JSON list of C-alpha atoms and ligand atoms in Angstrom, two decimals:
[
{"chain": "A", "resi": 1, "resn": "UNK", "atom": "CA", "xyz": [-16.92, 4.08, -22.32]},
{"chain": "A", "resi": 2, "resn": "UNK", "atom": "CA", "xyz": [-14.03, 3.15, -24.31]},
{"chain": "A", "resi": 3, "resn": "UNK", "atom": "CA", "xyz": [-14.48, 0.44, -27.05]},
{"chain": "A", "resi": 4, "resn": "UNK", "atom": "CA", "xyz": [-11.32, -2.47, -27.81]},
{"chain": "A", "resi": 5, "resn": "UNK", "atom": "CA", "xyz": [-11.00, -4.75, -30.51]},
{"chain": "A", "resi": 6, "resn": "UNK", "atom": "CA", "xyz": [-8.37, -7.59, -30.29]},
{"chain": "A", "resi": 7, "resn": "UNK", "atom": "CA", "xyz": [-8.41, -11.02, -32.42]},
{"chain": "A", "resi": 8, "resn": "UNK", "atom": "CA", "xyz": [-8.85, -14.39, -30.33]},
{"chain": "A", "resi": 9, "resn": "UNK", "atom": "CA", "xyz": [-6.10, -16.65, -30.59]},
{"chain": "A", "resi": 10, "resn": "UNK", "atom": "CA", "xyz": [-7.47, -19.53, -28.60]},
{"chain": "A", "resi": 11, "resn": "UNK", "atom": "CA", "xyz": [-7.90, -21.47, -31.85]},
{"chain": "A", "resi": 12, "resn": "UNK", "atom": "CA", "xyz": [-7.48, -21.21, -35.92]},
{"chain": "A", "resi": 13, "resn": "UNK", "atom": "CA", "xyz": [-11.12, -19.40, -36.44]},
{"chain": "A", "resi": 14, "resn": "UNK", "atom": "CA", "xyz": [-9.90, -16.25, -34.65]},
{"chain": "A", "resi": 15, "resn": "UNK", "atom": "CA", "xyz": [-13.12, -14.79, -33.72]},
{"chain": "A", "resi": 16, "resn": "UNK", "atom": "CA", "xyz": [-13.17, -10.83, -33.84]},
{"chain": "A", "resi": 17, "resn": "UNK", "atom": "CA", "xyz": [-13.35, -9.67, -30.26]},
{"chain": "A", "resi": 18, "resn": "UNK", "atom": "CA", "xyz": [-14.89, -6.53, -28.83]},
{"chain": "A", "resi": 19, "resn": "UNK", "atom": "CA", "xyz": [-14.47, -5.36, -25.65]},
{"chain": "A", "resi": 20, "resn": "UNK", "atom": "CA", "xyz": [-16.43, -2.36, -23.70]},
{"chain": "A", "resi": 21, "resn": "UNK", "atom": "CA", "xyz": [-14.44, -1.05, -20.54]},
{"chain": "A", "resi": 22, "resn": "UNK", "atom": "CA", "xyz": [-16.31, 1.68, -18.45]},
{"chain": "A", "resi": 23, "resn": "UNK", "atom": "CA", "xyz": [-15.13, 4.97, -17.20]},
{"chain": "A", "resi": 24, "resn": "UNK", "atom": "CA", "xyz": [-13.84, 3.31, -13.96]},
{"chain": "A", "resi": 25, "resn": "UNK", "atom": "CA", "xyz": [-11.55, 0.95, -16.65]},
{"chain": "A", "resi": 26, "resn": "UNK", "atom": "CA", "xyz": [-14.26, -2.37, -15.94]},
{"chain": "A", "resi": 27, "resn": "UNK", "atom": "CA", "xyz": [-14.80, -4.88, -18.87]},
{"chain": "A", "resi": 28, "resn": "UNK", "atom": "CA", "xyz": [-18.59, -3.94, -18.97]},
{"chain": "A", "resi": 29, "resn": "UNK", "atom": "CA", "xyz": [-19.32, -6.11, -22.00]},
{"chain": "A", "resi": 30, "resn": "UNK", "atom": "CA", "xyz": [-17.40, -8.26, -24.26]},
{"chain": "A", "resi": 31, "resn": "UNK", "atom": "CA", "xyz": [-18.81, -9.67, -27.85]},
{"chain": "A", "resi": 32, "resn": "UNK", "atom": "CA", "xyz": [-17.65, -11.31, -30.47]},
{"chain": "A", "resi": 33, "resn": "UNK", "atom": "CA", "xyz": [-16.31, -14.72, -28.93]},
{"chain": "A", "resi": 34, "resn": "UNK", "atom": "CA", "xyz": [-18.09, -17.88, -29.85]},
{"chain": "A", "resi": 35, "resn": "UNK", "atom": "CA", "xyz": [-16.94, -19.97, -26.67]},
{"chain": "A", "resi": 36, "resn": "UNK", "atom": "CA", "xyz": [-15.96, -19.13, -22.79]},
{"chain": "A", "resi": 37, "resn": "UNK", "atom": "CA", "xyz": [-12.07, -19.31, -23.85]},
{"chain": "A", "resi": 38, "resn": "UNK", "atom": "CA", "xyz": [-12.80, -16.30, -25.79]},
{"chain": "A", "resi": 39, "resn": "UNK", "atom": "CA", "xyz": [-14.24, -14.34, -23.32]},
{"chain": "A", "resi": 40, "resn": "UNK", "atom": "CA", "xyz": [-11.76, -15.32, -21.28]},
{"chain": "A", "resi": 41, "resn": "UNK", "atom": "CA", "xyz": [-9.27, -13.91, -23.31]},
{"chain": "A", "resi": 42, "resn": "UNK", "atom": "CA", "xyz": [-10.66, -10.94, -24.21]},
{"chain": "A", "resi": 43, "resn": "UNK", "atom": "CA", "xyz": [-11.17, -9.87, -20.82]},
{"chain": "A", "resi": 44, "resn": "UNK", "atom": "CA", "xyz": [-7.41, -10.38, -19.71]},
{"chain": "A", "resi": 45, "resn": "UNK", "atom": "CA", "xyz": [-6.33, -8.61, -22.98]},
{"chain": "A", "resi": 46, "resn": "UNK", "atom": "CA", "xyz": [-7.88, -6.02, -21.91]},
{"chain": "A", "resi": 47, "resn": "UNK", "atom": "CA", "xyz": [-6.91, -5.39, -18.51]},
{"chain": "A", "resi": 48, "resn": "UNK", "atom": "CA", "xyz": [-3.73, -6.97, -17.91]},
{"chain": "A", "resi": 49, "resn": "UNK", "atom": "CA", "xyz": [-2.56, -8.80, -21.24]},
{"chain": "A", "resi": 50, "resn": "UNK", "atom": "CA", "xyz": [0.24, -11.56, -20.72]},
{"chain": "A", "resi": 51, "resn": "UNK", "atom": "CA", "xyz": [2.49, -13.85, -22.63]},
{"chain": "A", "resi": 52, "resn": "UNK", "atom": "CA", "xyz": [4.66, -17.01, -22.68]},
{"chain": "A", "resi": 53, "resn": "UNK", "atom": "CA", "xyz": [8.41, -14.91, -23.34]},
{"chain": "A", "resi": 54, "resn": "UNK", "atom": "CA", "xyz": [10.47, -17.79, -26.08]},
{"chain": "A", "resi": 55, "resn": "UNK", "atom": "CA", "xyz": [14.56, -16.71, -26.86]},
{"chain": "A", "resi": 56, "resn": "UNK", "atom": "CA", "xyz": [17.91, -18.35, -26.64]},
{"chain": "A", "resi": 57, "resn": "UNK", "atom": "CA", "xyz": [20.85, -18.26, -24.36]},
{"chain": "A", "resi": 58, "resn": "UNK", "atom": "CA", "xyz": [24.62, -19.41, -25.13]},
{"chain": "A", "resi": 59, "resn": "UNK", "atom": "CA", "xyz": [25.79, -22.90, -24.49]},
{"chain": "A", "resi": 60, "resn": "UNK", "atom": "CA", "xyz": [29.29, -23.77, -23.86]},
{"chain": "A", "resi": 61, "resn": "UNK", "atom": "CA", "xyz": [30.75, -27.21, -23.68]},
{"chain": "A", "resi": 62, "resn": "UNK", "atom": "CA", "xyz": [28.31, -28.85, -25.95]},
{"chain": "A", "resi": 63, "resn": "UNK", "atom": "CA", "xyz": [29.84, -32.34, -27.09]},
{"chain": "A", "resi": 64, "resn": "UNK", "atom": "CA", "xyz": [27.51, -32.15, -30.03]},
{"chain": "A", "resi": 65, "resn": "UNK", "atom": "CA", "xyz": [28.86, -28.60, -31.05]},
{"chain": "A", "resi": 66, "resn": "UNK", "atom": "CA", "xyz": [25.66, -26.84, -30.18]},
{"chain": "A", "resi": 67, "resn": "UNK", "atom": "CA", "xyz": [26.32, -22.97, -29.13]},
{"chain": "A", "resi": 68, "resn": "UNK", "atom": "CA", "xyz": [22.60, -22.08, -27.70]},
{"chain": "A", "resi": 69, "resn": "UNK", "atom": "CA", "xyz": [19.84, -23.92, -26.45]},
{"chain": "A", "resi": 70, "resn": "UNK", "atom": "CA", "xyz": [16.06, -22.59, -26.91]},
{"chain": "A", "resi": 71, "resn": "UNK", "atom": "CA", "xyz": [14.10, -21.32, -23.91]},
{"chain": "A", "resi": 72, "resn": "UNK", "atom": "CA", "xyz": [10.69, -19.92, -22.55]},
{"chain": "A", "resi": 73, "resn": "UNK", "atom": "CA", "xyz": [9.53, -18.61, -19.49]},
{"chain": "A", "resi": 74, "resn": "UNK", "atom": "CA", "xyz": [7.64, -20.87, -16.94]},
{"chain": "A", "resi": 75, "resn": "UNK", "atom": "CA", "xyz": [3.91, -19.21, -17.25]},
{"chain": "A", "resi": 76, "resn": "UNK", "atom": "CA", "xyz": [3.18, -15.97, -18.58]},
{"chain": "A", "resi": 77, "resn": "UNK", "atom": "CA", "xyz": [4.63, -12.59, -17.45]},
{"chain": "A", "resi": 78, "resn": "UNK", "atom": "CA", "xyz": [3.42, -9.33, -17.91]},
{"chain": "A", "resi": 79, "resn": "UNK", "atom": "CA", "xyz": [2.89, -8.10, -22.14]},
{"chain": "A", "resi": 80, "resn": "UNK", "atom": "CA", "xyz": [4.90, -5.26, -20.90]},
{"chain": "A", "resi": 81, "resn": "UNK", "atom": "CA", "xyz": [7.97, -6.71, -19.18]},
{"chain": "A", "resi": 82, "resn": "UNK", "atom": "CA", "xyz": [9.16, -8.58, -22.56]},
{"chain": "A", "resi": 83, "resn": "UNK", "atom": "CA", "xyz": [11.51, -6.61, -23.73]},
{"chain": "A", "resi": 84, "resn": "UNK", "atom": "CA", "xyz": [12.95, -6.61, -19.99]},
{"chain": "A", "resi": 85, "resn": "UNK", "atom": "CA", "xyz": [12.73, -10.10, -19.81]},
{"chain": "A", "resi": 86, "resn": "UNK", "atom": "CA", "xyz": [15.20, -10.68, -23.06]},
{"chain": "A", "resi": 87, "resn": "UNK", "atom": "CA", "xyz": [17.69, -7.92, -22.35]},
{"chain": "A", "resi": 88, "resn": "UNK", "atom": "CA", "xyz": [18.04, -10.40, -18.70]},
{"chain": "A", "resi": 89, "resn": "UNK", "atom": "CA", "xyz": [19.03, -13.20, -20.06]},
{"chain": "A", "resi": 90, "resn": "UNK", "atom": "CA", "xyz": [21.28, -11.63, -23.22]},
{"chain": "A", "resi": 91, "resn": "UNK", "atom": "CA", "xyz": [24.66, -12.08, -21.43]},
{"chain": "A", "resi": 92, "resn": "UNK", "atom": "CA", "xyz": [23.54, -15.50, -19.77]},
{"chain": "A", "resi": 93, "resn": "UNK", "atom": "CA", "xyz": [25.66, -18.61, -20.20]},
{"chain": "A", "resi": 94, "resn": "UNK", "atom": "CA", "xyz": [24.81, -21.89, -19.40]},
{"chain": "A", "resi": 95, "resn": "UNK", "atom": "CA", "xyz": [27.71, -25.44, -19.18]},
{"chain": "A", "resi": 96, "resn": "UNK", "atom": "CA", "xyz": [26.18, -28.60, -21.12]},
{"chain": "A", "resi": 97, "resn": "UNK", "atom": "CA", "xyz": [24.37, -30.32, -20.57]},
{"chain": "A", "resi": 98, "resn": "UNK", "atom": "CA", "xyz": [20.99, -29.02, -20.53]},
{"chain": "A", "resi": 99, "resn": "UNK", "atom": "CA", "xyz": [17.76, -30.70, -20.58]},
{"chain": "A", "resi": 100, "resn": "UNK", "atom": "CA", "xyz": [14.73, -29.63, -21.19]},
{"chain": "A", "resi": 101, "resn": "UNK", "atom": "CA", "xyz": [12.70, -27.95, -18.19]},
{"chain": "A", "resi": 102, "resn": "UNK", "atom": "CA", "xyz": [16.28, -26.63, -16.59]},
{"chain": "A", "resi": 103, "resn": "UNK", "atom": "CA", "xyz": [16.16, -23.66, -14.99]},
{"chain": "A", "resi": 104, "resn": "UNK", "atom": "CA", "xyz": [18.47, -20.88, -17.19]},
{"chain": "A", "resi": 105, "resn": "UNK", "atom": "CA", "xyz": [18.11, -18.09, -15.07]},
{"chain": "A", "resi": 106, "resn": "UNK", "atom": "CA", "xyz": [15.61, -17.82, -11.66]},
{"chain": "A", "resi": 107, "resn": "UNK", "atom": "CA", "xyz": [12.91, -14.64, -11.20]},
{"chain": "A", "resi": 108, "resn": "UNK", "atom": "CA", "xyz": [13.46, -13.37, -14.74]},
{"chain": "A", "resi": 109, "resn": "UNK", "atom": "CA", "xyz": [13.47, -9.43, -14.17]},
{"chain": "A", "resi": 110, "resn": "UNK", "atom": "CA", "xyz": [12.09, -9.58, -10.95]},
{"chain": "A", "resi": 111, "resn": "UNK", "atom": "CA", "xyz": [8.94, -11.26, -12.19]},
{"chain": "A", "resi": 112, "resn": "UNK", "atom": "CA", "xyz": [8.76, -13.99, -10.31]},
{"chain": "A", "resi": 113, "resn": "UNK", "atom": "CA", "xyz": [9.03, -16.35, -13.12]},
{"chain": "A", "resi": 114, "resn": "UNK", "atom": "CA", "xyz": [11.62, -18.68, -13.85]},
{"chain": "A", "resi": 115, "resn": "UNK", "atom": "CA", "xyz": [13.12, -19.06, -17.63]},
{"chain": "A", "resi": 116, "resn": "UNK", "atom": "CA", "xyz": [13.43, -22.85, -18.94]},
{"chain": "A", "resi": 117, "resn": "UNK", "atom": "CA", "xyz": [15.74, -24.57, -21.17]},
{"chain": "A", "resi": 118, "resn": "UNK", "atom": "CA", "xyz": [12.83, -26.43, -23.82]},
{"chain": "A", "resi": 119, "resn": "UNK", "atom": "CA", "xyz": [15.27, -28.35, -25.39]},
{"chain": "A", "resi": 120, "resn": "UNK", "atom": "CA", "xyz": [18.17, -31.06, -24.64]},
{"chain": "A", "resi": 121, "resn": "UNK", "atom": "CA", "xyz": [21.37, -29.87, -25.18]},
{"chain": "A", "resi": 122, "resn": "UNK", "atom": "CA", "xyz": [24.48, -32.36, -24.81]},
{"chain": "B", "resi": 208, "resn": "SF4", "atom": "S1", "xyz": [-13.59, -17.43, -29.17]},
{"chain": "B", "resi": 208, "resn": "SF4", "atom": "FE1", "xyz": [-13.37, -19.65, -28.97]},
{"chain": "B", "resi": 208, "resn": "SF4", "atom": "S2", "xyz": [-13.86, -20.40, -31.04]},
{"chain": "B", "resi": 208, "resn": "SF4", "atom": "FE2", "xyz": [-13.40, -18.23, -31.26]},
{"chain": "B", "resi": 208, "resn": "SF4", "atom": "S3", "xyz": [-11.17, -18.11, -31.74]},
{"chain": "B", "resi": 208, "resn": "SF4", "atom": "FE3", "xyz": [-11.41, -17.92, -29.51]},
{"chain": "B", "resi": 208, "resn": "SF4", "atom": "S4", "xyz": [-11.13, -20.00, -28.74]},
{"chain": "B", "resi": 208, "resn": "SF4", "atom": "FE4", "xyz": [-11.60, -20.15, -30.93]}
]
């Protein structure tokens, strides 16, 4: 048995989580939550965490001067593919304009998830 503790962050009261995995690596228990969300959560922390990825890529030909636009990935990708996921998209480019929801740049490191402009750009 191997015991976790992680912090909810489905809302501002950020119950105090605890999750008990089993030798075969099961959630046998989890504790701590005060609503379903939290259990939720807890369980996917524990056995395959995930997160919305948020950066910025360059712009060019922005009438309003602007040299990057803001962006985010579609739905969650694996915790552990981040860092992946940034170095991607460091050399991408994109012409103005852009509005919010374009695609930047299709399967993101071979995740399967698309990265989105979340703000207009002209
Ligand atoms: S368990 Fe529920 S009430 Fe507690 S922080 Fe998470 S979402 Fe909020």
């Amino acid at each position: 048995m191997k015991i976790r503790n992680f912090i909810c962050i489905g809302c501002p009261l950020g119950c105090p989580l605890q999750v008990t995995i089993d030798d075969a690596g099961t959630v046998a228990r989890v504790s701590g939550h005060t609503c379903p969300r939290g259990e939720a959560y807890a369980r996917k922390e524990a056995t395959n965490p995930t997160r919305i990825v948020t950066s910025t890529v360059w712009v060019r030909g922005s009438k309003s001067h602007a040299v990057t636009v803001s962006v985010k990935t579609a739905s969650d990708i694996p915790k552990g593919k981040i860092f992946d996921c940034i170095k991607d998209i460091k050399d991408v480019t994109i012409s103005a304009p852009v509005r919010i929801g374009d695609i930047v740049k299709t399967n993101v490191d071979g995740t399967g998830v698309d990265m989105i402009a979340t703000k207009n750009v002209f």
